[in-house]
Short mmCIF file of C-alpha atoms in Angstrom, two decimals:
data_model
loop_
_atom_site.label_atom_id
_atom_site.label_comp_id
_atom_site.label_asym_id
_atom_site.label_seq_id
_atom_site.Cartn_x
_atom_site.Cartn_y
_atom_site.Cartn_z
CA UNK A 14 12.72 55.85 24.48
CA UNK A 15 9.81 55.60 22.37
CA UNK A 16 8.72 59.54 22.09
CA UNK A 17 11.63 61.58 23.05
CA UNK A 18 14.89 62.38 25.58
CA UNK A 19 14.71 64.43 28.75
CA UNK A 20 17.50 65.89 30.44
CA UNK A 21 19.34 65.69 32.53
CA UNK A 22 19.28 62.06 33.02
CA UNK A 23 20.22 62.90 36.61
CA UNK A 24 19.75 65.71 38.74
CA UNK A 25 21.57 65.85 42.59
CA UNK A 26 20.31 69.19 44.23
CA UNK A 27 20.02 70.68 48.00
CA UNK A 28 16.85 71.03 49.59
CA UNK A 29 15.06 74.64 49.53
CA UNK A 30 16.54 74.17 45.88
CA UNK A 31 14.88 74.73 42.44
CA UNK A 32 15.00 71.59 40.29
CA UNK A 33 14.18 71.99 36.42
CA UNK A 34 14.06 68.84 34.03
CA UNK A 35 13.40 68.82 30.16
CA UNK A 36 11.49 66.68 28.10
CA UNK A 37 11.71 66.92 24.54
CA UNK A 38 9.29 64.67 21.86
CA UNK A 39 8.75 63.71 18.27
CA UNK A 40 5.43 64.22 17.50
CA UNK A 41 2.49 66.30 17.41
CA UNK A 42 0.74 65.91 20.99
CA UNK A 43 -3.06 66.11 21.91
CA UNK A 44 -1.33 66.92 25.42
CA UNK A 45 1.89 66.39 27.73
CA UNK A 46 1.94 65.06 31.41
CA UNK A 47 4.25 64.67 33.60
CA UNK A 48 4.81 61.62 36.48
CA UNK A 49 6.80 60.59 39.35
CA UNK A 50 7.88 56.74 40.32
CA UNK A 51 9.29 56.04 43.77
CA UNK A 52 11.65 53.72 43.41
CA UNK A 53 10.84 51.49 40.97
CA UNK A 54 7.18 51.07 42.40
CA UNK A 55 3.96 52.55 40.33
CA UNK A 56 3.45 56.20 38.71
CA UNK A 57 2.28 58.94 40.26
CA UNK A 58 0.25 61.57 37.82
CA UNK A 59 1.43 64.91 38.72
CA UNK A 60 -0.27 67.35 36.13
CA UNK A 61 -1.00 67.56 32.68
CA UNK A 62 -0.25 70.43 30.22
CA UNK A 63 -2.91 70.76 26.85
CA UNK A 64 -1.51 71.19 23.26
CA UNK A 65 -2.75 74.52 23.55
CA UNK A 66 -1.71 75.57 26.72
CA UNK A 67 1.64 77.31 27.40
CA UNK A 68 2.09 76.90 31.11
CA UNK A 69 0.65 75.62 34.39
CA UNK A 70 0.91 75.58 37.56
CA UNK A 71 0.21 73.03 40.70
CA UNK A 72 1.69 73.80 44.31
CA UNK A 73 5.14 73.87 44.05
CA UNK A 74 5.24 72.85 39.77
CA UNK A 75 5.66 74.79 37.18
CA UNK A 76 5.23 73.29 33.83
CA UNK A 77 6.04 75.10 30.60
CA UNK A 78 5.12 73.78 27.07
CA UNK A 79 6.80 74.69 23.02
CA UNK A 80 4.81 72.96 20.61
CA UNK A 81 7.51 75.05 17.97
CA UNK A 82 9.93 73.26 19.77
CA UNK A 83 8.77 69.74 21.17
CA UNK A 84 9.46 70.73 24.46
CA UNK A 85 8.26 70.93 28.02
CA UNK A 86 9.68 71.54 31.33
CA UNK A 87 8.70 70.75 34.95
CA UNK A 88 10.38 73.22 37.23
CA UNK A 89 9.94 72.10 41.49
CA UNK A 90 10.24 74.41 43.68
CA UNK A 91 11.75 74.85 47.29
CA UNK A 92 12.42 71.00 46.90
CA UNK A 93 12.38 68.50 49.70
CA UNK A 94 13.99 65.20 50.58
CA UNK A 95 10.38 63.60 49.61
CA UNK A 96 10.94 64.52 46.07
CA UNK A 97 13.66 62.18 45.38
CA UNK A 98 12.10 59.65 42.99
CA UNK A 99 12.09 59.45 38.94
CA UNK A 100 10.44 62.27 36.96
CA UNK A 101 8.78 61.60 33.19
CA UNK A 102 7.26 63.08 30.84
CA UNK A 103 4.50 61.52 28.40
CA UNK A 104 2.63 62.62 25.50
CA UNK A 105 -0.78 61.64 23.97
CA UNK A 106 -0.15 61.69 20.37
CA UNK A 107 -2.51 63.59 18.56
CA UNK A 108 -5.12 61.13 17.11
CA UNK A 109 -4.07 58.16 19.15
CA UNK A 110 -4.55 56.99 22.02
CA UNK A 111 -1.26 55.90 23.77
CA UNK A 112 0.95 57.68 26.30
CA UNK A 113 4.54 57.86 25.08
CA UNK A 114 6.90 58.30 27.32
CA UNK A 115 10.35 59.83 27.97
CA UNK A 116 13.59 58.70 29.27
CA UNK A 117 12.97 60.11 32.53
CA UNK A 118 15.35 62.46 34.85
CA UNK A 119 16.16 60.68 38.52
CA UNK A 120 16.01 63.69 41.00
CA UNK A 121 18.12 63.36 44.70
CA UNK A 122 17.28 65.98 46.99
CA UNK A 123 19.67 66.05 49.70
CA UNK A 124 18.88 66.67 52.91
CA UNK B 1 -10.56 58.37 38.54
CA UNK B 2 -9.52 54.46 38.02
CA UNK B 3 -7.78 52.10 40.69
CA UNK B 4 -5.92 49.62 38.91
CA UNK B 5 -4.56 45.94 41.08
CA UNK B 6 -1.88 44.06 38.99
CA UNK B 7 -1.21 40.49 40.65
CA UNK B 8 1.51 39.08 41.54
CA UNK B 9 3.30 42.47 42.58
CA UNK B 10 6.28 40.59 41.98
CA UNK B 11 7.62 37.45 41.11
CA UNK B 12 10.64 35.44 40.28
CA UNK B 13 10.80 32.49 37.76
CA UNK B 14 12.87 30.02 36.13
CA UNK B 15 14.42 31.13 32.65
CA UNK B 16 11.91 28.98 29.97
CA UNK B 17 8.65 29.04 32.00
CA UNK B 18 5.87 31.81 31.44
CA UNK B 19 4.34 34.31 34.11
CA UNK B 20 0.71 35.63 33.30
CA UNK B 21 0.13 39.08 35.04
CA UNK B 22 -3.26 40.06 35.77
CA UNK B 23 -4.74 43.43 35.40
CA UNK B 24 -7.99 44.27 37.42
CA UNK B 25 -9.81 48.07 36.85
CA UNK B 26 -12.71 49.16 39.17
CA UNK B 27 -14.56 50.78 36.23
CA UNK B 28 -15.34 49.76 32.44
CA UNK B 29 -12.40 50.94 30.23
CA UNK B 30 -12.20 50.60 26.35
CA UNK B 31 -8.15 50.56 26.34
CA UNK B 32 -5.73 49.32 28.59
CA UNK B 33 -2.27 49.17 27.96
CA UNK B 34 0.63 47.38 28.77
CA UNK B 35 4.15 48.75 29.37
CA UNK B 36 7.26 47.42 30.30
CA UNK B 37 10.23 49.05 32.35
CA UNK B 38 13.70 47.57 32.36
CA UNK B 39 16.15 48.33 35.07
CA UNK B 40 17.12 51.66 35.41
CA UNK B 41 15.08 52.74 31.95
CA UNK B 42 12.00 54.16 31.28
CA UNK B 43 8.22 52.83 30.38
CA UNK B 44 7.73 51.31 26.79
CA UNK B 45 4.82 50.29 25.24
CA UNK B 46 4.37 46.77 25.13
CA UNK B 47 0.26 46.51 23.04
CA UNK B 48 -2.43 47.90 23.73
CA UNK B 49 -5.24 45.46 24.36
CA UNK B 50 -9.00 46.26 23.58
CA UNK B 51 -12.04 44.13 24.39
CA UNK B 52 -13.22 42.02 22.07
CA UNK B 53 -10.11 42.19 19.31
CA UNK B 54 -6.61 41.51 19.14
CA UNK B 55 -4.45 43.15 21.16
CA UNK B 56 -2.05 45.79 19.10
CA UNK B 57 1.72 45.42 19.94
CA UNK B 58 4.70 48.32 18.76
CA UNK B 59 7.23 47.56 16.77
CA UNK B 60 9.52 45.23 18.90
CA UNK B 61 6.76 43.19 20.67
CA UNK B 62 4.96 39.78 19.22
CA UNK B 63 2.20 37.87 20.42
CA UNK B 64 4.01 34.83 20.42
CA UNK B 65 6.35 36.34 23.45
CA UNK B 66 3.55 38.60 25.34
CA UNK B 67 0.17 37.12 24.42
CA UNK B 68 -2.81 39.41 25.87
CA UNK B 69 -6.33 38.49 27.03
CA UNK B 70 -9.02 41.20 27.35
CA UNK B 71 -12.12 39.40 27.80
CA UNK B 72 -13.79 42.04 29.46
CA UNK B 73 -13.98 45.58 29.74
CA UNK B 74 -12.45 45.40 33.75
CA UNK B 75 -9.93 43.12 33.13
CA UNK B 76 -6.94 42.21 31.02
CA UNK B 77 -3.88 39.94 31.56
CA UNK B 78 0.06 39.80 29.71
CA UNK B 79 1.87 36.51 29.59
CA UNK B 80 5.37 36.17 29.41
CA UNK B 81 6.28 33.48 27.42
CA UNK B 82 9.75 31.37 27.85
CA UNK B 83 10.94 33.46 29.72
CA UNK B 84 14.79 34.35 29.66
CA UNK B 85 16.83 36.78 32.14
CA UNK B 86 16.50 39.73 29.52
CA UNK B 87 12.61 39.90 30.53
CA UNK B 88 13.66 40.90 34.41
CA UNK B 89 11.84 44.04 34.25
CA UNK B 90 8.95 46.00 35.42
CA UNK B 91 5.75 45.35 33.61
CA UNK B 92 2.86 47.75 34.44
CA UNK B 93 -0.63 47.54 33.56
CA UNK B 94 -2.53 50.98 32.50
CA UNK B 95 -5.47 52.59 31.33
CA UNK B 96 -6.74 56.06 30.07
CA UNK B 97 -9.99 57.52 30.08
CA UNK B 98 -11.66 57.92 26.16
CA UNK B 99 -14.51 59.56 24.86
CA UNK B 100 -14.55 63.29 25.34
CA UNK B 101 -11.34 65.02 26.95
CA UNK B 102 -8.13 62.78 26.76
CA UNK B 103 -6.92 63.04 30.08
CA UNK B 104 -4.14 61.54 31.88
CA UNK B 105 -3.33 57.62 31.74
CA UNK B 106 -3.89 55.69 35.50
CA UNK B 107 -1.57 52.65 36.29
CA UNK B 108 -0.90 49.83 38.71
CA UNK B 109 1.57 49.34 41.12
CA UNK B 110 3.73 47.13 38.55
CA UNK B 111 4.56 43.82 38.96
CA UNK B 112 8.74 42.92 39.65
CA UNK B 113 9.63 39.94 37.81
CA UNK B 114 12.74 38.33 38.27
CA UNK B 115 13.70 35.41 35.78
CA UNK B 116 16.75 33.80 36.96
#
């Protein structure tokens, strides 16, 4: 990918289950989001994490960030069959103006 | 906010013709951006395309194969020149709000394109 890897490439979990993915990038970020894609159709924005923020938190995701480190996690919790789909991270570089994105992590949630 | 229609939503050509995408926003944007997904991979950044100048494409990308219009700030469209069955992908149209807070980047629903 252009900014960075995220692991695992694939992720096959039960529902109620606790899915984690990792995103890791190159450069230094103005800020980090993370998206979903159904099946190959458009993204869906699920939250955005600042340079200077450590961790946050929307319904069911957890999202940590290490600047030290070029990292950034999205943890789901109590997953559902309705989360199957795609999951990547992007960054903003700082100073710039794109969104880079990752290699993405494709989440099944059995049933 | 920004709603974003991409025409055709998908499409599938003859190997040596072009496609041209079109990319419609329901507010005034500076940037909009143009991304392409092959099967099975993630996005990457085609150019980004800003009104009134040449569009800027990443390393990878010419104008020659993907030439860009932006004549306004609402609207942009991505043409896929002689087209050959290594361009089946994904391509999405996007934008991000400037000035201020960078916050998150908005995109269409992608258009499929097929080139058999």
């Amino acid at each position: 990918s252009q900014q960075g890897e995220e692991d695992p490439q694939a992720l096959s979990i039960q529902e109620g289950e606790n899915a984690t993915m990792n995103c890791s990038y190159k450069t230094s970020i103005n800020n980090l989001q993370w998206y979903r894609q159904n099946s190959g159709r458009g993204l869906v924005h699920l939250i955005l994490i600042r340079s200077n923020e450590r961790e946050k938190h929307s319904g069911r995701l957890r999202v940590t960030l290490d600047t030290s480190k070029k990292s950034s996690s999205l943890l789901i919790t109590a997953s559902r069959a309705a989360d199957t789909a795609s999951y990547f991270c992007a960054t903003a570089p700082t100073g710039g103006f794109k969104t880079i994105f990752g290699a993405g992590t494709r989440l099944f949630v059995k049933a | 906010s920004a709603v974003i229609s991409q025409k055709p939503s998908r499409d599938i050509c003859q190997r040596g013709t072009s496609l041209t995408i079109q990319c419609q926003v329901d507010s005034q944007v500076t940037m909009m951006f143009w991304y392409r997904q092959q099967p099975g991979q993630s996005l990457t950044l085609i150019a980004t395309a800003n009104q009134g100048s040449e569009a800027t494409y990443e390393s990878g990308f010419v104008i020659d194969k993907f030439p860009i219009s932006r004549p306004n700030l609402t609207f942009s469209t991505l043409t896929v020149s002689n087209m050959s069955p290594e361009d089946s992908s994904i391509y999405l149209c996007s934008v991000r709000q400037t000035g201020g807070e960078i916050a998150e980047a908005f995109f269409g629903q992608g258009t499929r394109l097929t080139v058999v």
